[in-house]
Short mmCIF file of C-alpha atoms and ligand atoms in Angstrom, two decimals:
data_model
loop_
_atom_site.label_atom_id
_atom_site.label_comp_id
_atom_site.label_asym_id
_atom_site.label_seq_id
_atom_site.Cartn_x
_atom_site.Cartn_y
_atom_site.Cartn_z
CA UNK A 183 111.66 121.58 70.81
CA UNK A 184 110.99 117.87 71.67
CA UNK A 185 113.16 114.86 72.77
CA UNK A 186 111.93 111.93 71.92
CA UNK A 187 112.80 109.32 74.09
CA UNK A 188 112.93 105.54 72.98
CA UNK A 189 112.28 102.19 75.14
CA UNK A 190 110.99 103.94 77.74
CA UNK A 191 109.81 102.19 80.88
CA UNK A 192 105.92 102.89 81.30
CA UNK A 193 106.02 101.81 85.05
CA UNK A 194 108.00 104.66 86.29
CA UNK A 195 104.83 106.30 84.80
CA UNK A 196 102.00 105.08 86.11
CA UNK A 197 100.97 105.33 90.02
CA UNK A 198 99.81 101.61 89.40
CA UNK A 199 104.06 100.83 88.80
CA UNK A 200 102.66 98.63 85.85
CA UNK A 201 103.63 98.99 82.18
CA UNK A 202 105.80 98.13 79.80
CA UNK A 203 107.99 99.91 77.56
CA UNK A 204 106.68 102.65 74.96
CA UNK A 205 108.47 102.59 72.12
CA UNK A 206 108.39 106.54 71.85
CA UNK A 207 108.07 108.40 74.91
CA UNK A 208 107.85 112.46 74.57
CA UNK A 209 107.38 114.93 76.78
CA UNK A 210 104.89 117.93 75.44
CA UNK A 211 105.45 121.21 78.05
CA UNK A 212 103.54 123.74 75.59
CA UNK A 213 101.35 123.55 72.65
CA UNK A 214 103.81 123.79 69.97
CA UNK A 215 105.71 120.83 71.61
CA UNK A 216 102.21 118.83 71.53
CA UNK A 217 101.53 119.80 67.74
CA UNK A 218 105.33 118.48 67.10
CA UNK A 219 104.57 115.34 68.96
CA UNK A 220 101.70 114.74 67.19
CA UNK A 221 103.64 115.40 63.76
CA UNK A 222 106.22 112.87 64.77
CA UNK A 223 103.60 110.02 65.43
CA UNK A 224 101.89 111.13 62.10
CA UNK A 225 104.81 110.98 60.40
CA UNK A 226 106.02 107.49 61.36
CA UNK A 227 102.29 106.47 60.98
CA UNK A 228 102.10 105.50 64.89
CA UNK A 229 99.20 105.85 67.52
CA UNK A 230 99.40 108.38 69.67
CA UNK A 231 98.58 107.65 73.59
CA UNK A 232 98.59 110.70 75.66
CA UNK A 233 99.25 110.22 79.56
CA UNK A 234 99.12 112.88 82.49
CA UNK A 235 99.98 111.89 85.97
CA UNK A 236 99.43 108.05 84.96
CA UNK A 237 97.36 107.46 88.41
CA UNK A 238 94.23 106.14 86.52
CA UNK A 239 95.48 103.84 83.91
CA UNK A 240 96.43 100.54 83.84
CA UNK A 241 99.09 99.42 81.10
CA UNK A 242 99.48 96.99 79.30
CA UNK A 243 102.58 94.69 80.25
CA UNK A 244 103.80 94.48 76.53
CA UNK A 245 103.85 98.56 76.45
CA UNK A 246 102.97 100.25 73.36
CA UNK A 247 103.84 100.28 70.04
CA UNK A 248 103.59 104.03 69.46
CA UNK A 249 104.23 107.08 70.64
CA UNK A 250 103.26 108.21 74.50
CA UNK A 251 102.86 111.99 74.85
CA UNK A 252 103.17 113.25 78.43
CA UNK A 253 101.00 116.20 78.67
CA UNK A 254 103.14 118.56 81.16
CA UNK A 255 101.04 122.02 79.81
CA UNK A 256 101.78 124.16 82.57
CA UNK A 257 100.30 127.61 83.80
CA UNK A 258 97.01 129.17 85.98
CA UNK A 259 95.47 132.08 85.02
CA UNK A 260 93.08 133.71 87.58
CA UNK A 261 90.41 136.31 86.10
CA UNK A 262 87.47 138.27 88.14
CA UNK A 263 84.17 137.35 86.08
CA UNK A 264 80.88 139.48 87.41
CA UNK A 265 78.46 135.85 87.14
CA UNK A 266 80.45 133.90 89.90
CA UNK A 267 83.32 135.66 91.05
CA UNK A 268 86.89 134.20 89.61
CA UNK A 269 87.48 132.24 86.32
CA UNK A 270 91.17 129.71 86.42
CA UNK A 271 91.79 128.52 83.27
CA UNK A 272 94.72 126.17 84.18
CA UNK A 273 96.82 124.03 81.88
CA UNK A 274 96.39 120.41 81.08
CA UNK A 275 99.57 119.27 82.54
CA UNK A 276 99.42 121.01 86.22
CA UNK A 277 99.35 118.47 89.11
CA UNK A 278 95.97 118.72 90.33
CA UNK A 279 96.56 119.30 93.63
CA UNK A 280 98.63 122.23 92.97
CA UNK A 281 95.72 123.62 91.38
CA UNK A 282 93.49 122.81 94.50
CA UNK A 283 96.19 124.29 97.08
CA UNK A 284 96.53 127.47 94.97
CA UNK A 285 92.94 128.18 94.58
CA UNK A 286 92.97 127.36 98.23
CA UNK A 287 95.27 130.14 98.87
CA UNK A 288 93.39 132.47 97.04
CA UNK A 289 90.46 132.01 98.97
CA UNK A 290 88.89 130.79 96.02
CA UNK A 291 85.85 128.14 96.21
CA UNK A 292 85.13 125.35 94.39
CA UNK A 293 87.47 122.42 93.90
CA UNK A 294 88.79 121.72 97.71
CA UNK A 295 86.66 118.53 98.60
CA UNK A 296 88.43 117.58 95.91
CA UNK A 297 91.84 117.79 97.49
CA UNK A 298 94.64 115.04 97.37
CA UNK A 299 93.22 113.28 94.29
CA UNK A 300 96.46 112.39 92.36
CA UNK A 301 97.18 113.00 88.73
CA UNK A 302 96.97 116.48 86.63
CA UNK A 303 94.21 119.29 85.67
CA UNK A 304 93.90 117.51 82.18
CA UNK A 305 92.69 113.99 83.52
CA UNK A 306 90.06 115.67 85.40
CA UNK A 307 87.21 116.42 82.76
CA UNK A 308 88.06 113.04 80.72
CA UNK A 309 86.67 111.04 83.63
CA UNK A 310 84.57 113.88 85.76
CA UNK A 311 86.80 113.52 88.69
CA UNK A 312 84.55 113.32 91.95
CA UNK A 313 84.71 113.28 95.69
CA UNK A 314 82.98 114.38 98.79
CA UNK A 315 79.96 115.32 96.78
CA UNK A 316 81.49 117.72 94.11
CA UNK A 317 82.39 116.84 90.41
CA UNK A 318 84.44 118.88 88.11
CA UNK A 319 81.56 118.66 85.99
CA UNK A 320 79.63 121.20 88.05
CA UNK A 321 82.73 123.82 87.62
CA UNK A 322 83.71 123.38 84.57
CA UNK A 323 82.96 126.17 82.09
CA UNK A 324 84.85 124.64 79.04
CA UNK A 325 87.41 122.54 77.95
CA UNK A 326 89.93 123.22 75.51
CA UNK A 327 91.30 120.58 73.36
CA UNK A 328 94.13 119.25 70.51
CA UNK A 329 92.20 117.28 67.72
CA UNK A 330 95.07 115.37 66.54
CA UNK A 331 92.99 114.64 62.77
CA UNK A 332 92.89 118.46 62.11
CA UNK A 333 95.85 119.57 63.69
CA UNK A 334 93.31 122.28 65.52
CA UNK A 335 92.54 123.19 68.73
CA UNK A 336 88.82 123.27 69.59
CA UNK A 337 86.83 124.69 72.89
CA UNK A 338 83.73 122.48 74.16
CA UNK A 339 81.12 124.29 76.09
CA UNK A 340 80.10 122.45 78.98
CA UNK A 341 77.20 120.68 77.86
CA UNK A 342 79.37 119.33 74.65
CA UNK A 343 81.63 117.44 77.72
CA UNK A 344 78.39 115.00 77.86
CA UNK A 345 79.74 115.00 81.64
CA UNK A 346 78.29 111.86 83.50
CA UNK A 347 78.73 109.52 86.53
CA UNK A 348 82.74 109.17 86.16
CA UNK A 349 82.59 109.69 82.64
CA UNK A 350 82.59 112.49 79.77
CA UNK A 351 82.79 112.76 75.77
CA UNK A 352 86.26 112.35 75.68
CA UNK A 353 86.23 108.91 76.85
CA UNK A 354 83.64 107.93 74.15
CA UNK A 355 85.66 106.86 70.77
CA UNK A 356 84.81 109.44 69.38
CA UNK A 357 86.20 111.76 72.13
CA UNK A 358 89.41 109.97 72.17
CA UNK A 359 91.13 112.03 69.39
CA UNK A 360 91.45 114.78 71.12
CA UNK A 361 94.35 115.39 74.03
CA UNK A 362 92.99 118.01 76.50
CA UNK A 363 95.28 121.30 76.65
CA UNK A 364 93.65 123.06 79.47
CA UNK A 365 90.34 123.61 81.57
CA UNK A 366 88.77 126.68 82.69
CA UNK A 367 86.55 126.42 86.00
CA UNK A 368 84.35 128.45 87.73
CA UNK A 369 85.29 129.30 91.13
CA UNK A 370 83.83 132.00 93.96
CA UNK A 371 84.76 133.85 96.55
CA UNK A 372 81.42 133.50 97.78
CA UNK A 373 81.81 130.35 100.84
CA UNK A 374 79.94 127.80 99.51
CA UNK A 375 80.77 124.37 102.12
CA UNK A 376 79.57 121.24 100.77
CA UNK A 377 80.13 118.92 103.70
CA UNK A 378 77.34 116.45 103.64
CA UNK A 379 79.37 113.24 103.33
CA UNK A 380 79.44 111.41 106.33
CA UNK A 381 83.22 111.87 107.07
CA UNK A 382 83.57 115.90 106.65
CA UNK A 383 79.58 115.88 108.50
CA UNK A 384 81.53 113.70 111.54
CA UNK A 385 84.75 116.25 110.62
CA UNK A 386 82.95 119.60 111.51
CA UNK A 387 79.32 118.80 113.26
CA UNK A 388 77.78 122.52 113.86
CA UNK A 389 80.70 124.26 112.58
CA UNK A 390 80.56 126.24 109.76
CA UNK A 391 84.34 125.69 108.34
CA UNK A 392 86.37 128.18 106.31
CA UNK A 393 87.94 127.43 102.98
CA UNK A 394 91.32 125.80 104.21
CA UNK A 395 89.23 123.65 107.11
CA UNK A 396 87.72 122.15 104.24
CA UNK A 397 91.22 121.12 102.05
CA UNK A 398 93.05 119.91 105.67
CA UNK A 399 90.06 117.79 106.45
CA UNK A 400 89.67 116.00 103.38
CA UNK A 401 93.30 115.64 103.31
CA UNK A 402 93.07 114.20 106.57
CA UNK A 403 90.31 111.66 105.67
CA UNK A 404 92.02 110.54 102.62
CA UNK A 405 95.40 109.98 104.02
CA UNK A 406 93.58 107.74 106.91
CA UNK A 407 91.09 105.47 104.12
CA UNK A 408 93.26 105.61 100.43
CA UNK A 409 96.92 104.25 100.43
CA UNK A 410 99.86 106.59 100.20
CA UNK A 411 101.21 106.57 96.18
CA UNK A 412 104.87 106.80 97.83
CA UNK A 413 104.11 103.14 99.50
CA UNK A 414 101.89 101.39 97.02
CA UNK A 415 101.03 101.16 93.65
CA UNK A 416 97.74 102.02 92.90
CA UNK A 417 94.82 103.69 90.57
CA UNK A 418 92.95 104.67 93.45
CA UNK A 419 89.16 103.32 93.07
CA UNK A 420 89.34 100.58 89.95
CA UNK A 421 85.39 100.24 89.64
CA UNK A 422 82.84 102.96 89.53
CA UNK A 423 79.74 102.45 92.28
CA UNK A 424 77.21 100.76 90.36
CA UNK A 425 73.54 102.61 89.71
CA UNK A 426 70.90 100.46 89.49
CA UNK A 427 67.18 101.17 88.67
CA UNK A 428 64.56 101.83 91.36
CA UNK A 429 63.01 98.40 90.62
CA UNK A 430 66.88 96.49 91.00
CA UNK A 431 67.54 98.25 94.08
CA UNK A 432 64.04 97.32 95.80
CA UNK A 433 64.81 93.69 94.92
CA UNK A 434 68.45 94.16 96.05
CA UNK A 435 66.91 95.48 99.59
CA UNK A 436 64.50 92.94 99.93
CA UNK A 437 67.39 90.55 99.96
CA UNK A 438 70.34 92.65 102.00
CA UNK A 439 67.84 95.15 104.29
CA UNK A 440 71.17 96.75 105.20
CA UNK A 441 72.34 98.10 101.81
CA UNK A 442 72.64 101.71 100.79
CA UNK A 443 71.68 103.37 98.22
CA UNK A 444 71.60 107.33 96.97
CA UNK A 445 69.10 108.51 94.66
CA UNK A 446 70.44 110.40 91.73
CA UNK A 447 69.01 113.16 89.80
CA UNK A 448 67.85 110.83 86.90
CA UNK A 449 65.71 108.30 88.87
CA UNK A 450 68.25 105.97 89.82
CA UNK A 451 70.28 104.87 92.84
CA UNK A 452 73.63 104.62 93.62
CA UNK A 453 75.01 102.00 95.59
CA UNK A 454 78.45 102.06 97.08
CA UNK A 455 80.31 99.33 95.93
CA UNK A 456 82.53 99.81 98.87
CA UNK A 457 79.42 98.24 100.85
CA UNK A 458 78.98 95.13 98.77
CA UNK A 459 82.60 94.36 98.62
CA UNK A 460 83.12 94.68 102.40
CA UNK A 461 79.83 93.51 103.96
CA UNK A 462 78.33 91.09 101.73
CA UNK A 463 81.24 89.81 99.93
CA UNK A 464 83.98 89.96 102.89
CA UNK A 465 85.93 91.47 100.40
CA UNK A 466 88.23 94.14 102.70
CA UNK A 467 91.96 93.04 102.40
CA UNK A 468 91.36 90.03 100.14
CA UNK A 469 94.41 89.55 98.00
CA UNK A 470 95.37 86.79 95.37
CA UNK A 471 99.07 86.90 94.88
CA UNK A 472 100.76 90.97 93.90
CA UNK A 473 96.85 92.13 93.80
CA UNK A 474 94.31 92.99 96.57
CA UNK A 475 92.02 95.14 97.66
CA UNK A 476 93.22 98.35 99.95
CA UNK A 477 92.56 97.66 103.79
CA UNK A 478 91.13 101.15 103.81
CA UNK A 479 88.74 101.10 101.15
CA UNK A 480 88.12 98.03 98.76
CA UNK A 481 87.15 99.88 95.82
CA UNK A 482 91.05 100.22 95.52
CA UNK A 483 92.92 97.70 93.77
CA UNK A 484 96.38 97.53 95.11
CA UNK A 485 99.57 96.10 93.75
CA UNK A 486 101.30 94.92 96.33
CA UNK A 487 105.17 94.78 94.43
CA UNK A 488 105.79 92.76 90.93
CA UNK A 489 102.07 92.56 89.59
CA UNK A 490 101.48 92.35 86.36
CA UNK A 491 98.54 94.47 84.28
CA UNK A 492 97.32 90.59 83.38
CA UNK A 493 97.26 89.70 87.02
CA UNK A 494 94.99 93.55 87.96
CA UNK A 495 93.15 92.33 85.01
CA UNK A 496 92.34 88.99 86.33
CA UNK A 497 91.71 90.02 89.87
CA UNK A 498 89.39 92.86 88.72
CA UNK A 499 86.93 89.84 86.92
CA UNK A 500 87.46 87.84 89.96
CA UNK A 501 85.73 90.62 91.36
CA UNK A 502 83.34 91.28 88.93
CA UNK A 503 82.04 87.89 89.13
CA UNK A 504 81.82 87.55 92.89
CA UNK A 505 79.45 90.90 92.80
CA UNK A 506 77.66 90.33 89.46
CA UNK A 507 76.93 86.50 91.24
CA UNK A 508 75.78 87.94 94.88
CA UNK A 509 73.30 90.66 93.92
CA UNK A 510 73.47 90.68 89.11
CA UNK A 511 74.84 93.78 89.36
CA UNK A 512 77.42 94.39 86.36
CA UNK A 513 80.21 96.72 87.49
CA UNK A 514 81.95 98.82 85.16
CA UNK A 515 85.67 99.65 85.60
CA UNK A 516 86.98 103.05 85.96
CA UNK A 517 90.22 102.44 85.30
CA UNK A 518 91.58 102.81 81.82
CA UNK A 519 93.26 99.72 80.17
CA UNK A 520 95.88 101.02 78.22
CA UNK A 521 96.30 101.05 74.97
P1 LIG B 1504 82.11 107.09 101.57
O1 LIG B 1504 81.92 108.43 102.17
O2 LIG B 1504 82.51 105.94 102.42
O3 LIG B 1504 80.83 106.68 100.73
C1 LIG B 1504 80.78 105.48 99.98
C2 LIG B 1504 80.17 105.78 98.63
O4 LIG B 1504 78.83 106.18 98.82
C3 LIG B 1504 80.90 106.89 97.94
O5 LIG B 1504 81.64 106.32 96.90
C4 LIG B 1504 79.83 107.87 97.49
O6 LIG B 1504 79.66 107.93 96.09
C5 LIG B 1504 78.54 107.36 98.10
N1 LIG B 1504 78.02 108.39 99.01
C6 LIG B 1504 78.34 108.56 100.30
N2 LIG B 1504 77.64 109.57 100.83
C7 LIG B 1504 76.87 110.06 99.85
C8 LIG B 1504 75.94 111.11 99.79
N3 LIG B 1504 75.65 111.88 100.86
N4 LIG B 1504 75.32 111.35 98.59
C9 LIG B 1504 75.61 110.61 97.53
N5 LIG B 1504 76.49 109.59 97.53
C10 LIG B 1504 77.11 109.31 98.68
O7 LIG B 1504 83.18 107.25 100.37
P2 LIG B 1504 84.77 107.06 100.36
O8 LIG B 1504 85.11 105.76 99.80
O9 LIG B 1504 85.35 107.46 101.68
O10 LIG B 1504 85.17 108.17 99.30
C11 LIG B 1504 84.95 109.53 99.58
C12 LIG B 1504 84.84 110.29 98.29
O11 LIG B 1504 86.08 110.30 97.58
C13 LIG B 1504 83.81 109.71 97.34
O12 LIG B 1504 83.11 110.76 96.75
C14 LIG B 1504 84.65 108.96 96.33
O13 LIG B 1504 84.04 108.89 95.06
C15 LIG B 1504 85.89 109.80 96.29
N6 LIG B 1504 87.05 109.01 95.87
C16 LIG B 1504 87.38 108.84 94.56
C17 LIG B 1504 88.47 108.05 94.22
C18 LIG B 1504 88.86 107.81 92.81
O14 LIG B 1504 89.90 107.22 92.59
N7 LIG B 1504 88.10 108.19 91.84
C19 LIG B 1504 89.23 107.45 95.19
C20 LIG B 1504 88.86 107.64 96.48
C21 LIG B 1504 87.76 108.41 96.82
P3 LIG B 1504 80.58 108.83 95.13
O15 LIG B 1504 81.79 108.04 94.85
O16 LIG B 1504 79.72 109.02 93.93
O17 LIG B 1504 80.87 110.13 95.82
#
């Protein structure tokens, strides 16, 4: 049974501490609850905006004239499967890092480089959550899904996720009618240590880690380079890392001999906008009023206590500019402006 909520403050919702008010704020802990949600909006002819753990949004500061549906679908379900060793089909609304530790526990492989990443289990496929050289893309089996036209729940296959670089089929437009329920992934109990990064290569040299090495290192490196969400409010990286064609980034390292770049399966290169913030733009710590970027690692926008989602907004194209100027390299956001 729902209880919706009215005026509610969408600050105390997002890791960011930036919102304002929704005029309809209801909490959905099981599919019926969602479908009754949904019903309510329809009824009252009002948009719908679904939220998880709010920690990659950024709303708007005149809130929403609607009705916001916090997805809080709980449960994990571990079954054997012969292919790759242990299926979890885990509800939308399960803190991520939950999920992680418990797999974790279980000794099951997978998702542990992506430890400490805020926000829940449905918020993962929508943008392909990354880190450390794994995306949920690459364990994902499929992705089941509320389309809130037909009232219907629908399972995409892998493929129909259109998973790219930070991005999926459920950001597209099209995509955004549907609120994610729950995600099955593939895990093993085969070890399978993806450590290649710099940080977990300087982390373990020689050694061959187990399972739980793995989580407590990455937890360690985040905690030292990302800001602590009890401290500061934050999205956690606002921009994506640009990838430019072969051609761009051969001009780009005529000019700056120093800058990286990784080659990516489909020809082009990825360049760590983390570089060309700090080194060529002396970017590291800048700040313009409430907003800067995080001491630790600039790709994180930062609000400092009593920014607005205007003043992110403006810093973010104060950003833009300075990199699109230095090397005419457009950066996209990964942040979502909500609504
Ligand atoms: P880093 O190791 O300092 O590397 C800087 C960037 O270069 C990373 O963003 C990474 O791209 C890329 N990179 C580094 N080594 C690479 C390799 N061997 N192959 C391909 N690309 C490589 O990165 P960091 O800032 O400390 O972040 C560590 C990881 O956590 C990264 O994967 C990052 O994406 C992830 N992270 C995500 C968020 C978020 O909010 N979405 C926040 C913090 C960190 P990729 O980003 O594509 O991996």
């Amino acid at each position: 049974m729902i209880d919706p909520k009215e005026g509610v403050r969408l600050a105390d919702h997002t890791t960011f501490h930036i919102g304002g008010t929704a005029d309809h704020f209801i909490t959905a802990h099981s599919l019926d609850e969602l479908k009754e949600a949904c019903s309510f909006a329809r009824e009252r002819s009002l948009p719908i905006l679904p939220i998880g753990g709010g920690s990659n949004i950024l709303v708007r500061d005149d809130g929403v004239r609607g009705v916001v549906i916090k997805i809080a679908l709980p449960g994990i379900v571990y079954e054997p499967d012969e292919a790759y060793g242990v299926r979890a089909t885990v509800g939308a609304g399960e803190s991520w890092d939950a999920f992680v530790a418990d797999a974790v526990l279980n000794g099951y492989w997978g998702v542990e480089n992506l430890s400490a990443i805020p926000g829940t289990v449905g918020a993962t496929p929508i943008q392909n959550v990354g880190a450390y050289g794994v995306e949920v893309a690459s364990l994902i089996e499929y992705v089941e899904a509320f389309d809130t036209h037909s009232g219907e729940v629908r399972r995409f296959t892998n493929d129909e996720c259109a998973f790219g670089y930070r991005s999926s089929f459920f950001k597209t437009d099209e995509g955004q009618r549907y609120i994610v329920t729950a995600v099955c992934f593939k895990l093993t109990r085969v070890p399978t240590p993806h450590i290649h990064y710099k940080d977990l290569v300087r982390a373990f040299g020689d050694h061959v880690p187990e399972l739980q090495e793995v989580r407590d290192a990455v937890i360690r490196i985040r905690a030292r380079k990302f800001p602590d969400l009890a401290t500061y409010g934050t999205a956690g990286s606002f921009f994506k890392n640009p990838r430019v064609s072969s051609a761009q980034f051969t001009e780009l390292k005529d000019r700056y001999p120093d800058i990286p770049g990784f080659p990516e399966v489909d020809g082009r290169i990825k360049v760590p906008l983390g570089w060309i913030l700090d080194k060529l733009l002396g970017l590291r710590g800048y700040r313009e009023g409430a907003v800067g970027t995080y001491e630790g690692q600039s790709l994180v926008l930062v609000n400092f206590g009593g920014a607005t989602a205007l003043n992110v907004d403006a810093f973010a194209r104060t950003i833009e500019t300075k990199v699109f100027d230095a090397t005419g390299v457009e950066i996209e956001r990964e942040v979502m402006l909500k609504p």
